[in-house]
Amino acid sequence: MSASVPVPVPAPAPAADLPPVPHLPKDPPGGRRAVFVWSIGVAVYFVAVIFRTSLGVAGLDAADRFHVSASALSTFSLLQLLVYAGMQIPVGLMVDRLGTKKVLTLGAVLFTAGQIGFALSPSYGTALAARALLGCGDAMTFISVLRLGTRWFPARQGPLMAQLAGLVGMAGNLVSTLVLAPVLHGVGWVPAFAGSAVAGLVVLVPLLLFLRDHPEGHAPAPVARGEGGYVRRQIAESWREPGTRLGLWVHFTTQFPAMVFLLLWGMPFLVEAQGLSRGGAGGLLTLIVVANMGFGLFYGQLVGRRQGARIPLALGTVGVTALMWGAVLVYPGERAPMWLLVTLCVVLGTCGPASMIGFDFARPANPAARQGTASGITNMGGFIASMTTLLAVGVLLDATGDDYRIAFSSVFVLEALGVSQILRLRGRALLRERERGAAALTPAPGAAPVPARAEV
């Protein structure tokens, strides 16, 4: 019978559908030097998040300064996120090819120039251009930090390091809320934004002096620069992995509710629709950030120990977020009670940590040479969703006479789309991941395959 034929050559059958399971290199050692180098990269990301979220506490001031409507105001964040999302795959390719240090350095220069330009912009048009420049530099930071984590720390620490990076980013958001907001109202627009840009120059010094792409003896395989089709091949092979696509949709579905709230529309919603003072609204925005940091540690530890918790955590976060938004929007009466707003903000704090789970699907699905590209594809998800919602809320507010209940209902449409894609892709992605784990445990290429259930 022909049943014996496939045994010695099992690879060709799946190759037409999925790329072969690559060899997994030896884990990097971690240790104090890894923490030091990683901390430099995270510091750059920290400053980038401060600049990215600075508009969130200055939305009303920006509307007055540039004399724009709600939809025009949303264009600031929309353009910034459009540039950020559009840069993710190019940045991933750059990181894979040029290394982390060069990409981070370019990013720091660009987002610092963007922040200075935004501070000095005399008109709406020049301010838009400055935010686009800022978004371009910002786009180069997080993927670079993720790559530092995979290059300097063992794979088992990957989920925790990714969550810690996200936690530091949220600390940057906290600085925007607690420091930049009162400074803005105390000294004015130009001194506040121009003064904050100094932080970008500060982080450039250790970045240039001390950051290294990888530890000694753990250099990645050299890229064949003369080989044609590198970009197309990197993107196609990353996209063919179900884990990469699942990671994108997990990031898409979980990140945007909190991102939209913190980046632009939270302050106007709490002040104009809920009647809170700016101080009270700022306190609730701070609560989101603090909750995000706490949940980030919990999610990172849990996913690092129990990979099976990833899908339940992601879907559970989406479900609770939708439930709380629904409770706030349909609450009878003109305004929701404070306890309900507080609960909503605590729940929104889970969105960032849940979005990091997307990288925990993309990371094991791709070899080291594609980590930047795969992370870029994944990272596009949440920002595409955030960009879409930012625009939808602004347009709906203008169309309905500032009816926030109708405007924020757009959140549910994108959540439903994302959940449907997660449910569609999860089975295939998890099966592929088990196959990869079994191949990694196989003692020799010619040995019998390890059963899929051997992967926990």
Coordinates of C-alpha atoms in Angstrom, one line a residue:
M1 CA 0.0 0.0 0.0
S2 CA 1.0 3.6 -0.4
A3 CA 0.5 4.3 3.3
S4 CA 4.3 3.9 3.8
V5 CA 5.2 6.6 1.3
P6 CA 4.5 9.7 3.4
V7 CA 6.5 8.5 6.4
P8 CA 10.0 9.5 5.3
V9 CA 8.9 12.8 3.6
P10 CA 6.1 14.4 5.6
A11 CA 7.1 18.0 4.9
P12 CA 5.9 18.6 1.3
A13 CA 2.2 18.1 2.1
P14 CA 1.8 21.1 4.5
A15 CA 4.4 23.3 2.7
A16 CA 1.9 24.5 0.1
D17 CA -0.3 25.8 2.9
L18 CA 2.0 26.7 5.8
P19 CA 5.8 27.5 6.0
P20 CA 7.9 24.7 7.5
V21 CA 8.6 24.8 11.2
P22 CA 12.0 26.5 11.5
H23 CA 14.9 25.6 13.7
L24 CA 14.7 27.3 17.1
P25 CA 18.0 28.9 18.2
K26 CA 19.4 28.7 21.7
D27 CA 17.8 31.0 24.3
P28 CA 19.7 34.1 25.2
P29 CA 20.9 34.2 28.8
G30 CA 19.0 37.1 30.3
G31 CA 20.6 38.5 33.5
R32 CA 21.5 42.0 34.7
R33 CA 23.1 43.2 31.4
A34 CA 19.9 42.2 29.6
V35 CA 17.8 44.2 32.0
F36 CA 20.1 47.2 31.6
V37 CA 20.0 47.2 27.8
W38 CA 16.3 46.5 27.7
S39 CA 15.7 49.3 30.1
I40 CA 17.3 51.8 27.7
G41 CA 15.0 50.7 25.0
V42 CA 12.0 50.9 27.3
A43 CA 13.0 54.4 28.3
V44 CA 12.8 55.5 24.7
Y45 CA 9.3 53.9 24.4
F46 CA 8.3 55.6 27.7
V47 CA 9.0 59.0 26.3
A48 CA 7.3 58.2 23.0
V49 CA 4.1 57.3 24.9
I50 CA 4.3 60.6 26.8
F51 CA 4.4 62.4 23.5
R52 CA 1.7 60.2 21.9
T53 CA -0.8 60.7 24.7
S54 CA -0.1 64.3 25.3
L55 CA -3.0 65.3 23.1
G56 CA -5.4 63.3 25.2
V57 CA -5.1 65.8 28.1
A58 CA -5.0 68.8 25.7
G59 CA -7.9 68.0 23.5
L60 CA -10.1 70.8 24.6
D61 CA -7.1 73.2 24.6
A62 CA -6.2 72.1 21.1
A63 CA -9.8 72.7 19.9
D64 CA -9.6 76.3 21.3
R65 CA -6.1 77.0 20.0
F66 CA -6.7 75.9 16.4
H67 CA -10.5 76.7 16.3
V68 CA -11.6 73.3 15.1
S69 CA -14.7 71.1 15.4
A70 CA -14.9 67.6 17.0
S71 CA -14.3 65.8 13.8
A72 CA -11.3 68.1 12.9
L73 CA -9.9 67.5 16.4
S74 CA -10.1 63.8 16.0
T75 CA -8.1 64.2 12.8
F76 CA -5.0 64.9 15.0
S77 CA -5.1 61.5 16.6
L78 CA -6.5 59.9 13.5
L79 CA -3.5 61.1 11.4
Q80 CA -1.0 60.1 14.1
L81 CA -2.5 56.6 14.3
L82 CA -2.7 56.3 10.5
V83 CA 1.0 57.0 10.3
Y84 CA 1.7 54.7 13.2
A85 CA -0.3 51.8 11.8
G86 CA 0.9 52.3 8.3
M87 CA 4.5 52.2 9.5
Q88 CA 4.2 49.0 11.5
I89 CA 5.2 46.5 8.7
P90 CA 8.0 48.8 7.3
V91 CA 9.3 49.3 10.8
G92 CA 9.2 45.5 11.4
L93 CA 11.2 44.9 8.2
M94 CA 13.7 47.6 9.2
V95 CA 14.1 46.1 12.7
D96 CA 14.7 42.7 11.2
R97 CA 17.2 44.0 8.7
L98 CA 19.0 47.0 10.3
G99 CA 18.7 46.1 14.0
T100 CA 17.2 47.7 17.0
K101 CA 19.6 50.4 17.8
K102 CA 19.5 52.1 14.4
V103 CA 15.7 52.0 14.3
L104 CA 15.2 53.3 17.9
T105 CA 17.6 56.1 17.3
L106 CA 15.8 57.3 14.2
G107 CA 12.5 57.0 16.0
A108 CA 13.7 59.1 19.0
V109 CA 14.9 61.8 16.6
L110 CA 11.6 61.9 14.7
F111 CA 9.2 61.9 17.7
T112 CA 11.2 64.6 19.4
A113 CA 11.1 66.8 16.3
G114 CA 7.4 66.2 16.1
Q115 CA 6.8 67.2 19.7
I116 CA 8.8 70.4 19.2
G117 CA 6.9 71.1 16.0
F118 CA 3.6 70.6 17.6
A119 CA 4.5 73.0 20.4
L120 CA 5.4 75.8 17.9
S121 CA 2.8 75.2 15.2
P122 CA 1.0 78.4 14.4
S123 CA -1.9 76.7 12.5
Y124 CA -4.0 73.6 12.3
G125 CA -2.2 72.4 9.1
T126 CA 1.3 72.6 10.6
A127 CA 0.2 71.0 13.8
L128 CA -1.2 68.1 11.7
A129 CA 2.2 67.7 10.0
A130 CA 4.0 67.7 13.4
R131 CA 1.7 65.0 14.8
A132 CA 2.3 62.9 11.7
L133 CA 6.1 63.2 12.2
L134 CA 5.6 62.3 15.9
G135 CA 3.5 59.2 14.9
C136 CA 6.3 58.1 12.5
G137 CA 8.9 58.2 15.2
D138 CA 6.6 56.6 17.8
A139 CA 5.9 53.7 15.4
M140 CA 9.6 52.7 15.6
T141 CA 9.7 52.2 19.4
F142 CA 7.5 49.4 20.6
I143 CA 8.4 46.8 18.0
S144 CA 12.1 47.6 18.7
V145 CA 11.5 47.0 22.4
L146 CA 9.8 43.7 21.7
R147 CA 12.7 42.6 19.6
L148 CA 15.1 43.6 22.4
G149 CA 13.1 41.4 24.7
T150 CA 13.3 38.4 22.4
R151 CA 17.0 38.9 21.7
W152 CA 18.1 39.4 25.4
F153 CA 15.8 37.2 27.4
P154 CA 14.8 33.5 27.4
A155 CA 11.6 32.6 25.5
R156 CA 9.7 31.6 28.7
Q157 CA 10.1 35.2 29.9
G158 CA 8.7 36.7 26.6
P159 CA 5.1 37.2 27.8
L160 CA 6.2 38.9 31.0
M161 CA 8.7 41.2 29.3
A162 CA 6.1 42.2 26.7
Q163 CA 3.7 43.1 29.5
L164 CA 6.3 45.0 31.4
A165 CA 7.1 47.0 28.3
G166 CA 3.4 47.8 28.0
L167 CA 3.3 48.7 31.7
V168 CA 6.2 51.2 31.3
G169 CA 4.3 52.6 28.3
M170 CA 1.2 53.2 30.5
A171 CA 3.5 54.9 33.0
G172 CA 4.2 57.3 30.2
N173 CA 0.5 57.9 29.9
L174 CA 0.4 58.5 33.6
V175 CA 3.0 61.2 33.2
S176 CA 0.9 62.9 30.6
T177 CA -2.1 62.9 32.8
L178 CA -0.5 63.8 36.2
V179 CA 2.3 66.1 35.0
L180 CA 1.7 67.5 31.5
A181 CA -1.9 68.4 32.2
P182 CA -1.3 70.7 35.1
V183 CA 1.8 72.1 33.5
L184 CA -0.2 72.9 30.4
H185 CA -2.8 74.8 32.3
G186 CA -0.1 76.5 34.4
V187 CA 2.5 77.7 31.9
G188 CA 0.6 77.5 28.6
W189 CA 0.8 75.6 25.4
V190 CA 4.3 76.4 24.0
P191 CA 6.3 76.0 27.2
A192 CA 4.5 72.8 28.2
F193 CA 5.0 71.0 24.9
A194 CA 8.4 72.4 24.0
G195 CA 9.6 71.6 27.6
S196 CA 8.4 68.0 27.4
A197 CA 10.4 67.5 24.1
V198 CA 13.6 67.7 26.2
A199 CA 12.9 64.2 27.4
G200 CA 13.5 63.0 23.9
L201 CA 17.0 64.4 23.8
V202 CA 17.8 62.9 27.2
V203 CA 17.0 59.3 26.2
L204 CA 19.1 59.6 23.1
V205 CA 22.3 59.7 25.1
P206 CA 22.2 56.2 26.7
L207 CA 20.7 54.9 23.5
L208 CA 23.7 55.9 21.5
L209 CA 26.3 55.0 24.1
F210 CA 25.1 51.7 25.6
L211 CA 22.3 49.9 23.7
R212 CA 23.3 46.7 21.9
D213 CA 21.1 44.7 19.6
H214 CA 21.9 41.3 21.1
P215 CA 24.2 39.6 23.6
E216 CA 27.6 38.3 22.5
G217 CA 27.3 34.9 20.8
H218 CA 23.6 35.4 20.0
A219 CA 23.7 37.3 16.8
P220 CA 20.9 36.5 14.3
A221 CA 21.6 34.8 11.1
P222 CA 22.8 37.3 8.5
V223 CA 20.3 38.5 6.0
A224 CA 21.0 37.7 2.3
R225 CA 20.9 41.4 1.1
G226 CA 21.4 40.5 -2.5
E227 CA 18.5 38.1 -2.6
G228 CA 15.5 39.5 -4.3
G229 CA 12.0 39.5 -2.9
Y230 CA 13.1 40.0 0.7
V231 CA 10.3 42.3 1.7
R232 CA 7.6 40.4 0.0
R233 CA 8.9 37.1 1.4
Q234 CA 9.1 38.4 5.0
I235 CA 5.5 39.7 4.9
A236 CA 4.0 36.7 3.1
E237 CA 5.6 34.1 5.3
S238 CA 4.6 36.0 8.5
W239 CA 1.1 36.4 7.3
R240 CA 0.7 32.8 6.3
E241 CA 1.2 31.8 9.9
P242 CA -2.3 31.6 11.6
G243 CA -0.7 32.7 14.9
T244 CA 0.3 36.0 13.3
R245 CA -3.2 36.7 12.0
L246 CA -4.8 35.6 15.3
G247 CA -2.4 38.0 17.1
L248 CA -3.5 40.8 14.9
W249 CA -7.2 40.2 15.6
V250 CA -6.6 39.8 19.4
H251 CA -4.7 43.1 19.4
F252 CA -7.4 44.7 17.2
T253 CA -10.3 43.7 19.4
T254 CA -8.8 44.4 22.9
Q255 CA -6.8 47.5 22.6
F256 CA -8.9 50.2 21.0
P257 CA -11.6 50.9 23.7
A258 CA -9.1 52.2 26.2
M259 CA -6.8 53.7 23.5
V260 CA -9.7 55.9 22.1
F261 CA -10.7 56.9 25.6
L262 CA -7.2 57.9 26.7
L263 CA -5.9 59.3 23.4
L264 CA -8.7 61.8 22.8
W265 CA -12.3 61.2 23.7
G266 CA -12.2 60.3 27.4
M267 CA -11.7 63.9 28.7
P268 CA -14.5 65.5 26.5
F269 CA -16.9 62.6 27.3
L270 CA -16.3 62.9 31.1
V271 CA -16.4 66.7 31.1
E272 CA -19.1 67.5 28.5
A273 CA -21.4 64.4 28.7
Q274 CA -20.9 63.4 32.4
G275 CA -20.5 66.9 33.9
L276 CA -17.2 66.2 35.7
S277 CA -14.6 68.8 36.3
R278 CA -11.3 68.5 34.5
G279 CA -9.7 67.4 37.7
G280 CA -12.3 64.7 38.3
A281 CA -12.0 63.5 34.7
G282 CA -8.2 63.5 34.9
G283 CA -8.5 61.3 38.0
L284 CA -10.6 58.8 36.1
L285 CA -8.1 58.7 33.2
T286 CA -5.3 58.2 35.8
L287 CA -7.3 55.3 37.2
I288 CA -7.3 53.6 33.8
V289 CA -3.6 53.9 33.6
V290 CA -3.0 52.6 37.2
A291 CA -5.4 49.7 36.6
N292 CA -3.6 48.9 33.3
M293 CA -0.3 48.7 35.1
G294 CA -1.7 46.3 37.8
F295 CA -3.5 44.1 35.3
G296 CA -0.4 44.0 33.1
L297 CA 1.6 42.3 35.8
F298 CA -1.2 39.8 36.4
Y299 CA -1.8 39.0 32.8
G300 CA 2.0 38.6 32.1
Q301 CA 2.5 36.2 35.0
L302 CA -0.6 34.2 34.1
V303 CA 0.1 33.9 30.4
G304 CA 3.8 33.1 31.1
R305 CA 2.7 30.1 33.3
R306 CA -0.5 29.0 31.5
Q307 CA -0.5 29.4 27.7
G308 CA -4.0 28.0 27.6
A309 CA -5.3 31.2 29.4
R310 CA -4.6 33.4 26.4
I311 CA -7.9 33.0 24.5
P312 CA -10.1 33.1 27.7
L313 CA -8.3 36.2 28.9
A314 CA -8.7 38.0 25.5
L315 CA -12.4 37.1 25.0
G316 CA -13.2 37.7 28.7
T317 CA -11.7 41.2 28.5
V318 CA -13.7 42.0 25.4
G319 CA -16.9 40.7 27.0
V320 CA -16.5 42.7 30.2
T321 CA -15.5 45.8 28.4
A322 CA -18.6 45.6 26.2
L323 CA -20.8 45.0 29.2
M324 CA -19.5 48.0 31.1
W325 CA -19.7 50.3 28.0
G326 CA -23.3 49.2 27.5
A327 CA -24.2 49.8 31.2
V328 CA -22.8 53.4 31.0
L329 CA -24.4 54.3 27.7
V330 CA -27.9 52.9 28.4
Y331 CA -28.0 54.1 32.1
P332 CA -31.3 55.9 32.6
G333 CA -30.9 59.5 33.3
E334 CA -28.7 62.2 31.9
R335 CA -25.5 61.1 33.6
A336 CA -24.1 57.8 34.9
P337 CA -23.3 57.6 38.6
M338 CA -19.7 57.9 39.7
W339 CA -19.4 54.3 40.8
L340 CA -20.3 53.1 37.3
L341 CA -17.8 55.4 35.7
V342 CA -15.1 54.2 38.1
T343 CA -16.0 50.6 37.3
L344 CA -15.8 51.4 33.6
C345 CA -12.4 52.9 33.9
V346 CA -11.0 50.0 35.9
V347 CA -12.3 47.6 33.2
L348 CA -10.7 49.8 30.5
G349 CA -7.5 49.2 32.4
T350 CA -7.6 45.5 31.2
C351 CA -7.6 46.4 27.5
G352 CA -3.9 47.2 27.2
P353 CA -2.7 44.0 28.9
A354 CA -5.1 41.9 26.9
S355 CA -3.8 43.4 23.7
M356 CA -0.3 42.2 24.5
I357 CA -1.6 38.7 24.3
G358 CA -1.7 39.1 20.6
F359 CA 2.1 39.1 20.5
D360 CA 2.1 35.9 22.5
F361 CA 0.4 34.3 19.5
A362 CA 2.7 35.9 16.9
R363 CA 6.0 35.3 18.7
P364 CA 6.0 31.5 18.8
A365 CA 4.6 31.3 15.3
N366 CA 7.6 33.0 13.7
P367 CA 11.4 32.4 13.8
A368 CA 13.8 35.0 15.1
A369 CA 14.5 36.5 11.6
R370 CA 10.8 37.4 11.2
Q371 CA 10.0 38.6 14.8
G372 CA 10.0 42.3 13.8
T373 CA 7.8 41.8 10.8
A374 CA 5.3 39.6 12.6
S375 CA 5.2 42.0 15.6
G376 CA 4.5 44.9 13.1
I377 CA 1.6 43.0 11.6
T378 CA 0.2 42.2 15.0
N379 CA 0.7 45.8 16.3
M380 CA -1.3 47.2 13.3
G381 CA -4.5 45.6 14.6
G382 CA -5.3 47.8 17.7
F383 CA -4.2 51.0 16.0
I384 CA -6.4 50.3 12.9
A385 CA -9.3 49.8 15.3
S386 CA -8.4 52.9 17.3
M387 CA -8.1 55.0 14.2
T388 CA -11.4 53.8 12.9
T389 CA -13.2 54.5 16.2
L390 CA -11.6 57.9 16.7
L391 CA -13.0 59.0 13.3
A392 CA -16.3 57.4 13.8
V393 CA -16.8 59.0 17.2
G394 CA -15.9 62.5 15.9
V395 CA -18.2 62.2 12.8
L396 CA -21.1 60.9 14.9
L397 CA -20.7 63.6 17.5
D398 CA -20.9 66.3 14.7
A399 CA -23.8 64.5 13.1
T400 CA -25.9 64.0 16.3
G401 CA -25.2 67.3 18.0
D402 CA -22.7 65.8 20.5
D403 CA -24.7 62.7 21.4
Y404 CA -22.0 60.6 23.1
R405 CA -24.3 57.6 23.6
I406 CA -24.7 57.2 19.8
A407 CA -21.1 58.1 19.1
F408 CA -19.6 55.5 21.5
S409 CA -21.9 52.8 20.3
S410 CA -19.4 52.4 17.4
V411 CA -17.2 50.5 19.9
F412 CA -19.6 47.5 19.8
V413 CA -19.4 47.1 16.0
L414 CA -15.6 46.7 16.0
E415 CA -15.6 44.4 19.0
A416 CA -18.1 42.1 17.2
L417 CA -15.9 42.0 14.1
G418 CA -12.8 41.2 16.1
V419 CA -14.4 38.4 18.2
S420 CA -15.7 36.7 15.0
Q421 CA -12.2 36.6 13.6
I422 CA -10.6 35.4 16.8
L423 CA -13.1 32.5 17.0
R424 CA -12.4 31.7 13.3
L425 CA -8.6 31.6 13.6
R426 CA -8.0 30.2 17.1
G427 CA -8.3 26.5 16.3
R428 CA -5.9 26.5 13.4
A429 CA -3.4 28.8 15.2
L430 CA -3.3 26.7 18.3
L431 CA -3.0 23.5 16.3
R432 CA 0.0 24.9 14.4
E433 CA 1.6 26.0 17.7
R434 CA 1.3 22.5 19.1
E435 CA 2.9 21.1 16.0
R436 CA 5.7 23.6 16.3
G437 CA 6.2 22.6 20.0
A438 CA 6.2 18.9 19.1
A439 CA 8.8 19.5 16.3
A440 CA 11.0 21.4 18.8
L441 CA 10.9 18.3 21.2
T442 CA 11.7 15.9 18.4
P443 CA 15.3 14.5 19.0
A444 CA 16.2 14.2 15.4
P445 CA 14.9 15.1 11.9
G446 CA 14.2 11.5 11.0
A447 CA 12.6 10.5 14.3
A448 CA 8.9 9.9 14.7
P449 CA 6.9 13.1 15.3
V450 CA 5.9 13.9 18.9
P451 CA 2.1 13.9 19.4
A452 CA 0.5 17.4 19.5
R453 CA -0.7 16.8 23.1
A454 CA 2.9 16.8 24.2
E455 CA 2.7 20.6 24.1
V456 CA 1.1 22.0 27.2

